[in-house]
Amino acid sequence: AQKVTQAQTEISVVEKEDVTLDCVYETRDTTYYLFWYKQPPSGELVFLIRRNSFDEQNEISGRYSWNFQKSTSSFNFTITASQVVDSAVYFCALSEGSSGGSYIPTFGRGTSLIVHP
Amino acid sequence: DAGVIQSPRHEVTEMGQEVTLRCKPISGHNSLFWYRQTMMRGLELLIYFNNNVPIDDSGMPEDRFSAKMPNASFSTLKIQPSEPRDSAVYFCASSLGGEIYEQYFGPGTRLTVT
């Protein structure tokens, strides 16, 4: 079973539109960590945000905001007033505990966001 | 400050040849991760190290793959012998504090095995 599901394979919007990227995760752990990364056309993944399972406070950073809801196991990402430079593949990731005591990071399949001028 | 450095950036080799990918993590980071990215399988964790010690290698596809981290500033991922299905982009990432913290990725090595 997929531990991190990003159901939207590709989203296409016009500049200045708001867009929300969905992320649904699956874990039995009470302690876990969620992340979002951006992979622009250049290819290098860039860290955006980290959340632990005990902090459900939503976060806003400029045009970016994140909505973490444990009740629905979701950690959605919204870009307000999108810009062409936001065009990239966005990955949601989960680090959960393993039987060996360490945490294993798992990435979703990514959502490709295309922002048209 | 320098980010994660990977070399080579591109590698083209023939099936059966040995391939060695190199990574230099960010200075001071104590965790290092190797990933493989393909269209079919997405981004897969192959192996990661904490303080130069391999912690989880369950993602390593088979015995043809091996990884080492002889010191805190260098790691290698070796494929021997290489096969066409190994063609992918291989990323190295490092983290300060382990797998529960954000990772900083290198630019990747695009491997093509013909």
mmCIF file of C-alpha atoms in Angstrom:
data_model
loop_
_atom_site.group_PDB
_atom_site.id
_atom_site.type_symbol
_atom_site.label_atom_id
_atom_site.label_comp_id
_atom_site.label_asym_id
_atom_site.label_seq_id
_atom_site.Cartn_x
_atom_site.Cartn_y
_atom_site.Cartn_z
ATOM 1 C CA ALA A 1 0.000 0.000 0.000
ATOM 2 C CA GLN A 2 1.175 3.461 -0.815
ATOM 3 C CA LYS A 3 2.155 5.327 2.305
ATOM 4 C CA VAL A 4 2.073 8.733 0.655
ATOM 5 C CA THR A 5 -0.544 9.389 -2.003
ATOM 6 C CA GLN A 6 -0.480 12.394 -4.242
ATOM 7 C CA ALA A 7 -3.512 11.728 -6.351
ATOM 8 C CA GLN A 8 -2.988 14.689 -8.657
ATOM 9 C CA THR A 9 -0.431 13.695 -11.259
ATOM 10 C CA GLU A 10 -0.469 17.020 -13.041
ATOM 11 C CA ILE A 11 -2.149 20.360 -12.446
ATOM 12 C CA SER A 12 -2.256 23.179 -14.942
ATOM 13 C CA VAL A 13 -3.213 26.706 -13.907
ATOM 14 C CA VAL A 14 -2.937 30.224 -15.194
ATOM 15 C CA GLU A 15 -0.724 32.691 -13.393
ATOM 16 C CA LYS A 16 -2.303 34.341 -10.339
ATOM 17 C CA GLU A 17 -4.646 31.458 -9.703
ATOM 18 C CA ASP A 18 -4.566 29.735 -6.324
ATOM 19 C CA VAL A 19 -3.742 26.039 -6.411
ATOM 20 C CA THR A 20 -3.835 23.288 -3.790
ATOM 21 C CA LEU A 21 -1.709 20.156 -3.980
ATOM 22 C CA ASP A 22 -3.090 17.224 -2.062
ATOM 23 C CA CYS A 23 -1.155 14.766 0.061
ATOM 24 C CA VAL A 24 -2.675 11.857 1.952
ATOM 25 C CA TYR A 25 -0.489 9.646 4.091
ATOM 26 C CA GLU A 26 -0.831 6.352 5.864
ATOM 27 C CA THR A 27 0.917 5.364 9.069
ATOM 28 C CA ARG A 28 0.277 3.500 12.286
ATOM 29 C CA ASP A 29 2.819 5.499 14.210
ATOM 30 C CA THR A 30 1.848 8.264 16.590
ATOM 31 C CA THR A 31 5.161 10.003 15.968
ATOM 32 C CA TYR A 32 5.985 10.797 12.383
ATOM 33 C CA TYR A 33 7.205 13.633 10.209
ATOM 34 C CA LEU A 34 5.850 15.130 7.027
ATOM 35 C CA PHE A 35 7.686 17.120 4.394
ATOM 36 C CA TRP A 36 7.160 18.933 1.134
ATOM 37 C CA TYR A 37 9.885 19.284 -1.479
ATOM 38 C CA LYS A 38 9.981 21.134 -4.775
ATOM 39 C CA GLN A 39 11.777 19.794 -7.846
ATOM 40 C CA PRO A 40 12.114 22.530 -10.473
ATOM 41 C CA PRO A 41 13.075 21.729 -14.065
ATOM 42 C CA SER A 42 16.744 21.942 -13.079
ATOM 43 C CA GLY A 43 16.202 18.664 -11.224
ATOM 44 C CA GLU A 44 17.462 19.313 -7.708
ATOM 45 C CA LEU A 45 14.930 18.747 -4.937
ATOM 46 C CA VAL A 46 14.491 21.680 -2.585
ATOM 47 C CA PHE A 47 13.112 21.397 0.934
ATOM 48 C CA LEU A 48 10.010 23.499 1.650
ATOM 49 C CA ILE A 49 8.575 22.480 5.010
ATOM 50 C CA ARG A 50 8.723 19.914 7.784
ATOM 51 C CA ARG A 51 5.961 19.064 10.243
ATOM 52 C CA ASN A 52 5.871 16.614 13.124
ATOM 53 C CA SER A 53 2.760 14.688 14.035
ATOM 54 C CA PHE A 54 2.198 16.648 17.219
ATOM 55 C CA ASP A 55 2.023 20.013 15.554
ATOM 56 C CA GLU A 56 -1.186 20.500 13.632
ATOM 57 C CA GLN A 57 -0.847 24.222 13.363
ATOM 58 C CA ASN A 58 -1.169 25.437 9.816
ATOM 59 C CA GLU A 59 1.788 27.284 8.408
ATOM 60 C CA ILE A 60 2.083 30.191 6.037
ATOM 61 C CA SER A 61 5.248 31.305 4.325
ATOM 62 C CA GLY A 62 4.682 34.065 1.839
ATOM 63 C CA ARG A 63 2.457 32.699 -0.907
ATOM 64 C CA TYR A 64 2.811 29.164 0.421
ATOM 65 C CA SER A 65 0.604 27.624 3.067
ATOM 66 C CA TRP A 66 0.169 24.165 4.466
ATOM 67 C CA ASN A 67 -2.861 22.530 6.044
ATOM 68 C CA PHE A 68 -2.119 19.548 8.265
ATOM 69 C CA GLN A 69 -5.144 17.540 9.387
ATOM 70 C CA LYS A 70 -4.529 14.345 11.323
ATOM 71 C CA SER A 71 -8.227 13.468 11.251
ATOM 72 C CA THR A 72 -8.051 12.979 7.499
ATOM 73 C CA SER A 73 -4.330 12.063 7.344
ATOM 74 C CA SER A 74 -3.721 14.916 4.975
ATOM 75 C CA PHE A 75 -1.019 17.500 4.575
ATOM 76 C CA ASN A 76 -2.078 19.754 1.732
ATOM 77 C CA PHE A 77 -0.073 22.542 0.161
ATOM 78 C CA THR A 78 -1.577 25.711 -1.259
ATOM 79 C CA ILE A 79 0.119 28.268 -3.456
ATOM 80 C CA THR A 80 -1.648 31.590 -3.548
ATOM 81 C CA ALA A 81 -1.415 33.789 -6.630
ATOM 82 C CA SER A 82 0.701 31.273 -8.512
ATOM 83 C CA GLN A 83 3.605 32.400 -10.652
ATOM 84 C CA VAL A 84 5.383 30.843 -13.604
ATOM 85 C CA VAL A 85 8.398 30.205 -11.368
ATOM 86 C CA ASP A 86 6.224 27.893 -9.269
ATOM 87 C CA SER A 87 6.188 25.415 -12.139
ATOM 88 C CA ALA A 88 7.813 22.285 -10.766
ATOM 89 C CA VAL A 89 7.134 18.827 -9.441
ATOM 90 C CA TYR A 90 6.155 18.880 -5.779
ATOM 91 C CA PHE A 91 6.735 15.911 -3.528
ATOM 92 C CA CYS A 92 5.154 15.091 -0.223
ATOM 93 C CA ALA A 93 7.157 12.784 2.052
ATOM 94 C CA LEU A 94 6.627 10.886 5.278
ATOM 95 C CA SER A 95 9.205 9.698 7.796
ATOM 96 C CA GLU A 96 7.818 7.031 10.091
ATOM 97 C CA GLY A 97 9.381 4.617 12.499
ATOM 98 C CA SER A 98 10.612 1.225 11.422
ATOM 99 C CA SER A 99 10.973 -2.020 13.311
ATOM 100 C CA GLY A 100 14.645 -1.303 13.639
ATOM 101 C CA GLY A 101 13.988 1.898 15.542
ATOM 102 C CA SER A 102 14.961 4.311 12.819
ATOM 103 C CA TYR A 103 12.729 6.413 10.637
ATOM 104 C CA ILE A 104 12.333 5.637 6.973
ATOM 105 C CA PRO A 105 11.512 8.476 4.590
ATOM 106 C CA THR A 106 8.981 7.656 1.869
ATOM 107 C CA PHE A 107 8.143 10.002 -0.977
ATOM 108 C CA GLY A 108 4.899 10.325 -2.885
ATOM 109 C CA ARG A 109 4.898 10.128 -6.680
ATOM 110 C CA GLY A 110 4.796 13.880 -6.980
ATOM 111 C CA THR A 111 2.447 16.402 -8.545
ATOM 112 C CA SER A 112 3.597 18.291 -11.589
ATOM 113 C CA LEU A 113 2.412 21.885 -11.445
ATOM 114 C CA ILE A 114 2.412 23.906 -14.634
ATOM 115 C CA VAL A 115 1.719 27.605 -14.331
ATOM 116 C CA HIS A 116 0.947 29.311 -17.602
ATOM 117 C CA PRO A 117 1.581 33.034 -18.079
ATOM 118 C CA ASP B 1 28.310 27.395 1.631
ATOM 119 C CA ALA B 2 28.601 24.492 -0.761
ATOM 120 C CA GLY B 3 25.632 22.208 -1.065
ATOM 121 C CA VAL B 4 25.687 18.492 -1.657
ATOM 122 C CA ILE B 5 28.107 17.692 -4.444
ATOM 123 C CA GLN B 6 27.643 14.746 -6.756
ATOM 124 C CA SER B 7 29.830 13.446 -9.521
ATOM 125 C CA PRO B 8 29.636 12.726 -12.314
ATOM 126 C CA ARG B 9 26.560 14.669 -13.393
ATOM 127 C CA HIS B 10 26.048 12.395 -16.359
ATOM 128 C CA GLU B 11 27.278 8.889 -16.961
ATOM 129 C CA VAL B 12 26.775 6.757 -20.023
ATOM 130 C CA THR B 13 28.064 3.232 -19.880
ATOM 131 C CA GLU B 14 27.579 -0.117 -21.505
ATOM 132 C CA MET B 15 25.803 -2.997 -19.915
ATOM 133 C CA GLY B 16 28.115 -5.068 -17.764
ATOM 134 C CA GLN B 17 30.415 -2.214 -16.837
ATOM 135 C CA GLU B 18 31.029 -1.035 -13.297
ATOM 136 C CA VAL B 19 29.638 2.357 -12.371
ATOM 137 C CA THR B 20 30.642 4.417 -9.355
ATOM 138 C CA LEU B 21 28.685 7.452 -8.258
ATOM 139 C CA ARG B 22 30.168 9.870 -5.758
ATOM 140 C CA CYS B 23 28.727 12.205 -3.178
ATOM 141 C CA LYS B 24 30.087 14.818 -0.827
ATOM 142 C CA PRO B 25 27.520 15.827 1.801
ATOM 143 C CA ILE B 26 27.193 19.252 3.358
ATOM 144 C CA SER B 27 29.884 19.753 5.950
ATOM 145 C CA GLY B 28 28.578 19.002 9.429
ATOM 146 C CA HIS B 29 25.655 16.893 8.287
ATOM 147 C CA ASN B 30 25.682 13.465 9.881
ATOM 148 C CA SER B 31 23.169 11.646 7.697
ATOM 149 C CA LEU B 32 23.465 10.741 4.041
ATOM 150 C CA PHE B 33 20.852 9.273 1.738
ATOM 151 C CA TRP B 34 20.976 7.722 -1.722
ATOM 152 C CA TYR B 35 17.850 7.819 -3.892
ATOM 153 C CA ARG B 36 16.968 6.642 -7.354
ATOM 154 C CA GLN B 37 14.372 8.435 -9.478
ATOM 155 C CA THR B 38 12.626 6.918 -12.487
ATOM 156 C CA MET B 39 9.384 7.648 -14.244
ATOM 157 C CA MET B 40 8.103 4.177 -13.452
ATOM 158 C CA ARG B 41 8.918 3.992 -9.768
ATOM 159 C CA GLY B 42 9.270 7.604 -8.701
ATOM 160 C CA LEU B 43 11.758 8.524 -5.996
ATOM 161 C CA GLU B 44 13.031 5.503 -4.103
ATOM 162 C CA LEU B 45 15.273 5.467 -1.067
ATOM 163 C CA LEU B 46 18.128 3.031 -1.642
ATOM 164 C CA ILE B 47 20.177 3.342 1.523
ATOM 165 C CA TYR B 48 21.004 5.817 4.220
ATOM 166 C CA PHE B 49 23.823 6.338 6.673
ATOM 167 C CA ASN B 50 23.944 7.961 10.079
ATOM 168 C CA ASN B 51 27.422 8.920 11.291
ATOM 169 C CA ASN B 52 28.937 6.906 8.421
ATOM 170 C CA VAL B 53 27.113 3.732 9.464
ATOM 171 C CA PRO B 54 24.515 2.168 7.129
ATOM 172 C CA ILE B 55 21.171 2.230 8.910
ATOM 173 C CA ASP B 56 18.776 0.878 6.343
ATOM 174 C CA ASP B 57 19.653 -0.668 3.001
ATOM 175 C CA SER B 58 16.335 -2.383 2.379
ATOM 176 C CA GLY B 59 15.848 -0.267 -0.716
ATOM 177 C CA MET B 60 18.968 -1.508 -2.442
ATOM 178 C CA PRO B 61 17.549 -3.444 -5.395
ATOM 179 C CA GLU B 62 20.006 -6.328 -5.440
ATOM 180 C CA ASP B 63 23.540 -7.431 -4.782
ATOM 181 C CA ARG B 64 24.808 -5.581 -7.806
ATOM 182 C CA PHE B 65 24.369 -2.389 -5.788
ATOM 183 C CA SER B 66 26.672 -1.437 -2.950
ATOM 184 C CA ALA B 67 27.272 1.767 -1.022
ATOM 185 C CA LYS B 68 30.025 2.921 1.261
ATOM 186 C CA MET B 69 30.723 5.888 3.436
ATOM 187 C CA PRO B 70 34.369 5.707 4.508
ATOM 188 C CA ASN B 71 34.251 9.096 6.223
ATOM 189 C CA ALA B 72 31.885 11.931 7.002
ATOM 190 C CA SER B 73 32.630 13.793 3.796
ATOM 191 C CA PHE B 74 32.405 11.121 1.142
ATOM 192 C CA SER B 75 30.137 8.337 -0.048
ATOM 193 C CA THR B 76 29.981 6.105 -3.088
ATOM 194 C CA LEU B 77 27.262 4.090 -4.739
ATOM 195 C CA LYS B 78 28.548 1.328 -6.960
ATOM 196 C CA ILE B 79 26.710 -0.768 -9.490
ATOM 197 C CA GLN B 80 28.491 -3.847 -10.765
ATOM 198 C CA PRO B 81 27.653 -5.095 -13.303
ATOM 199 C CA SER B 82 25.342 -2.402 -14.623
ATOM 200 C CA GLU B 83 22.176 -3.216 -16.564
ATOM 201 C CA PRO B 84 19.930 -1.076 -18.781
ATOM 202 C CA ARG B 85 17.202 -1.109 -16.126
ATOM 203 C CA ASP B 86 19.563 0.746 -13.807
ATOM 204 C CA SER B 87 19.191 3.821 -15.995
ATOM 205 C CA ALA B 88 17.841 6.557 -13.738
ATOM 206 C CA VAL B 89 18.744 9.741 -11.929
ATOM 207 C CA TYR B 90 20.550 9.003 -8.688
ATOM 208 C CA PHE B 91 20.333 11.602 -5.960
ATOM 209 C CA CYS B 92 22.405 11.981 -2.868
ATOM 210 C CA ALA B 93 21.030 13.983 0.057
ATOM 211 C CA SER B 94 22.340 14.916 3.460
ATOM 212 C CA SER B 95 20.668 15.906 6.688
ATOM 213 C CA LEU B 96 21.668 17.392 9.999
ATOM 214 C CA GLY B 97 20.217 15.116 12.604
ATOM 215 C CA GLY B 98 18.947 12.108 10.696
ATOM 216 C CA GLU B 99 15.947 10.963 8.769
ATOM 217 C CA ILE B 100 13.387 12.996 10.685
ATOM 218 C CA TYR B 101 14.884 16.256 9.525
ATOM 219 C CA GLU B 102 14.871 17.986 6.205
ATOM 220 C CA GLN B 103 17.206 16.700 3.554
ATOM 221 C CA TYR B 104 19.355 18.734 1.214
ATOM 222 C CA PHE B 105 19.693 17.164 -2.188
ATOM 223 C CA GLY B 106 22.516 17.190 -4.666
ATOM 224 C CA PRO B 107 21.978 17.877 -8.366
ATOM 225 C CA GLY B 108 21.822 14.173 -9.176
ATOM 226 C CA THR B 109 23.695 11.875 -11.534
ATOM 227 C CA ARG B 110 21.871 10.882 -14.686
ATOM 228 C CA LEU B 111 22.939 7.329 -15.475
ATOM 229 C CA THR B 112 22.303 5.746 -18.836
ATOM 230 C CA VAL B 113 23.207 2.113 -19.352
ATOM 231 C CA THR B 114 23.098 0.970 -22.960
#
